[in-house]
Tab-separated table of C-alpha atoms in Angstrom:
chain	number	residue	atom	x	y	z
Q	1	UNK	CA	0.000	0.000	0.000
Q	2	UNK	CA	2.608	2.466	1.246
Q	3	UNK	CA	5.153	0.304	-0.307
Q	4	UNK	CA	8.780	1.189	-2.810
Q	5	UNK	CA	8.190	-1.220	-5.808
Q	6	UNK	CA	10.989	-3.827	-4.837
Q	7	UNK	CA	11.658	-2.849	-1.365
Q	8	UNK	CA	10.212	-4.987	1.441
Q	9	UNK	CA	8.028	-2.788	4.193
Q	10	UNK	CA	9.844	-4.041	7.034
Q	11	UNK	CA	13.110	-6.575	7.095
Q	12	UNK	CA	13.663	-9.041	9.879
Q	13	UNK	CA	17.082	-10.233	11.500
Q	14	UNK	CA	17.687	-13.878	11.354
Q	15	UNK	CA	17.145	-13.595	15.273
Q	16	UNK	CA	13.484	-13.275	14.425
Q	17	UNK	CA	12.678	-15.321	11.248
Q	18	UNK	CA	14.111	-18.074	13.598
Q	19	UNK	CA	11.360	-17.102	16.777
Q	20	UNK	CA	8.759	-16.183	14.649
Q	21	UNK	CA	9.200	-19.534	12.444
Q	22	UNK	CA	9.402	-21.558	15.862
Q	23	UNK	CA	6.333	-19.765	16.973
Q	24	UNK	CA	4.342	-20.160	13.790
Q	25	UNK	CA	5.095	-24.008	14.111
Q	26	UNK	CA	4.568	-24.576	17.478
Q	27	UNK	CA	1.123	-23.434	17.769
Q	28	UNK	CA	-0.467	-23.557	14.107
Q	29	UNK	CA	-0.366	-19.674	13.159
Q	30	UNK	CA	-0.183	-18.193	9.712
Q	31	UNK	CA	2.222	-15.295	11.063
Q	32	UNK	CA	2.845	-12.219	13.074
Q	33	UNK	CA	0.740	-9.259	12.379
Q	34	UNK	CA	2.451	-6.161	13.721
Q	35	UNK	CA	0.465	-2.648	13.702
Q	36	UNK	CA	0.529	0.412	15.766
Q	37	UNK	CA	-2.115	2.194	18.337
Q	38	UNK	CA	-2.945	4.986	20.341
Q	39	UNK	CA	-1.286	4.749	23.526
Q	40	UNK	CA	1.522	4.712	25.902
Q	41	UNK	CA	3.167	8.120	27.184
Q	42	UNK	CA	5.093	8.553	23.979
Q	43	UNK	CA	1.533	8.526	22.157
Q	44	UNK	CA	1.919	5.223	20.028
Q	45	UNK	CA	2.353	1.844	21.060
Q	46	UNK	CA	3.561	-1.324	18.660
Q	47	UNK	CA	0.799	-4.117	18.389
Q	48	UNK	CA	1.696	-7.542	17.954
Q	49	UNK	CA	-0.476	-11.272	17.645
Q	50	UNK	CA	0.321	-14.475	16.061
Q	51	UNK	CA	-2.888	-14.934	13.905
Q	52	UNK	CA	-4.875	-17.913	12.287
Q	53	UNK	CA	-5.946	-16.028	8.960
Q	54	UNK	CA	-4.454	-13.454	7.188
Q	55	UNK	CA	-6.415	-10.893	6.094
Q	56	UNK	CA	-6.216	-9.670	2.340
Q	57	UNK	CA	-5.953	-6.030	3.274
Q	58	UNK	CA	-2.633	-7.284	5.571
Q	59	UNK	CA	0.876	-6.357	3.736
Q	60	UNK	CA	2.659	-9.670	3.878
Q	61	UNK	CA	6.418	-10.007	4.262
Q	62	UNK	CA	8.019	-13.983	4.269
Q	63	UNK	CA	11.184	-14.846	4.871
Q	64	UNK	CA	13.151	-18.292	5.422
Q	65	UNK	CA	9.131	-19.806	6.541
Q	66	UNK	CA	8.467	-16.595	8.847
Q	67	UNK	CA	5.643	-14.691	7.854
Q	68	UNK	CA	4.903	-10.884	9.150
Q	69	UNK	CA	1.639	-8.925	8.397
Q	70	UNK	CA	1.649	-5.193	8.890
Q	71	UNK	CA	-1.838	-4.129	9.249
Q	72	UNK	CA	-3.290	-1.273	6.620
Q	73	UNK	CA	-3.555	1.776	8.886
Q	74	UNK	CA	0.287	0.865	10.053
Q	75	UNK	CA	2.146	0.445	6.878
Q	76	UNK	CA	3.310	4.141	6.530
Q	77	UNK	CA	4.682	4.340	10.380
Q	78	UNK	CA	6.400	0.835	9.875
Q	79	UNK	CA	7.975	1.255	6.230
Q	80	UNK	CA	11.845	1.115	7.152
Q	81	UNK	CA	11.535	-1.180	10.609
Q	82	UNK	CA	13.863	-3.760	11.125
Q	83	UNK	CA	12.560	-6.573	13.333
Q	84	UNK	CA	14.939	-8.363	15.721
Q	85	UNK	CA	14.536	-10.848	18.625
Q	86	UNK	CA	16.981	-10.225	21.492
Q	87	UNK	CA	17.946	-12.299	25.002
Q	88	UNK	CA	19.643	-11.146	27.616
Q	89	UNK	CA	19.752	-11.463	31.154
Q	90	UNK	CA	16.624	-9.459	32.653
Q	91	UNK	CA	14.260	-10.280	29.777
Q	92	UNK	CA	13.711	-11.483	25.875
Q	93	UNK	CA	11.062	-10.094	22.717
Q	94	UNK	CA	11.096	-8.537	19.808
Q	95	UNK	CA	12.906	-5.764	19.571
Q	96	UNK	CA	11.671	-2.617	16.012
Q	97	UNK	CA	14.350	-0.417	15.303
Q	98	UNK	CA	12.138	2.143	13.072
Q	99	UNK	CA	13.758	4.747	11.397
Q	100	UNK	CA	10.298	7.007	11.697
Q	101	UNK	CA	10.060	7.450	14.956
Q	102	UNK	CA	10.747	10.520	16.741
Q	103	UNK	CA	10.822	10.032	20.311
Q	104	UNK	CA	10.742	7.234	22.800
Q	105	UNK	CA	9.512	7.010	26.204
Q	106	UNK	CA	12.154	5.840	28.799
Q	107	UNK	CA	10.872	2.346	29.090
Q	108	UNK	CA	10.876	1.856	25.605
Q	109	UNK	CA	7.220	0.921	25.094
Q	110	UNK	CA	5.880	3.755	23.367
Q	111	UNK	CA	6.669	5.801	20.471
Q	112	UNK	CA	6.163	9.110	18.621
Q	113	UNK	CA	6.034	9.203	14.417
Q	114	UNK	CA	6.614	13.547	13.847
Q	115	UNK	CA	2.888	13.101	11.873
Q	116	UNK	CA	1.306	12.549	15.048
């Protein structure tokens, strides 16, 4: 939709085709759909669920048997976001880096795009 003819919306690290391939396997879904939402002090908060059906309207990026979704309304914020999955001592998930956002709050949860 918001898309660069031969350019992927959003690229994941092997770190996360691995999870999200491990996840889709393990409990039967068709992919991640990731999306954004009002919220959080920042004003914008990343959405994420493993889903049974994708939806036609759903931008659809598969890689090495991972499959990601990014929901209509969040295709323009997301356009440019790496996905990773980290580990480390105190806690593990998936990590955006998003070259469109703005700000950050200082736990990281929420987010700012500068067209909101």
């Amino acid at each position: 939709m918001f898309g660069i003819p031969g350019k992927q919306a959003v690229s994941m690290t092997p770190a996360a085709v691995q999870k999200i391939s491990q996840l889709m396997a393990k409990d039967g879904h068709q992919g991640l759909r990731i999306g954004v939402k009002k919220g959080g002090c920042a004003g914008m908060e990343y959405t994420m669920d493993f889903v049974t059906e994708v939806d036609p309207m759903d931008e659809v990026i598969e890689e090495s048997g991972a499959r990601v979704m990014i929901a209509p309304m969040a295709q323009m914020f997301l356009f440019g976001t790496e996905i990773d999955y980290e580990t480390s001592l105190l806690e593990s998930g998936f990590k955006f880096r998003n070259p469109n956002v703005t700000e950050a709050c200082g736990c990281g949860e929420s987010i700012k795009f500068a067209d909101t």
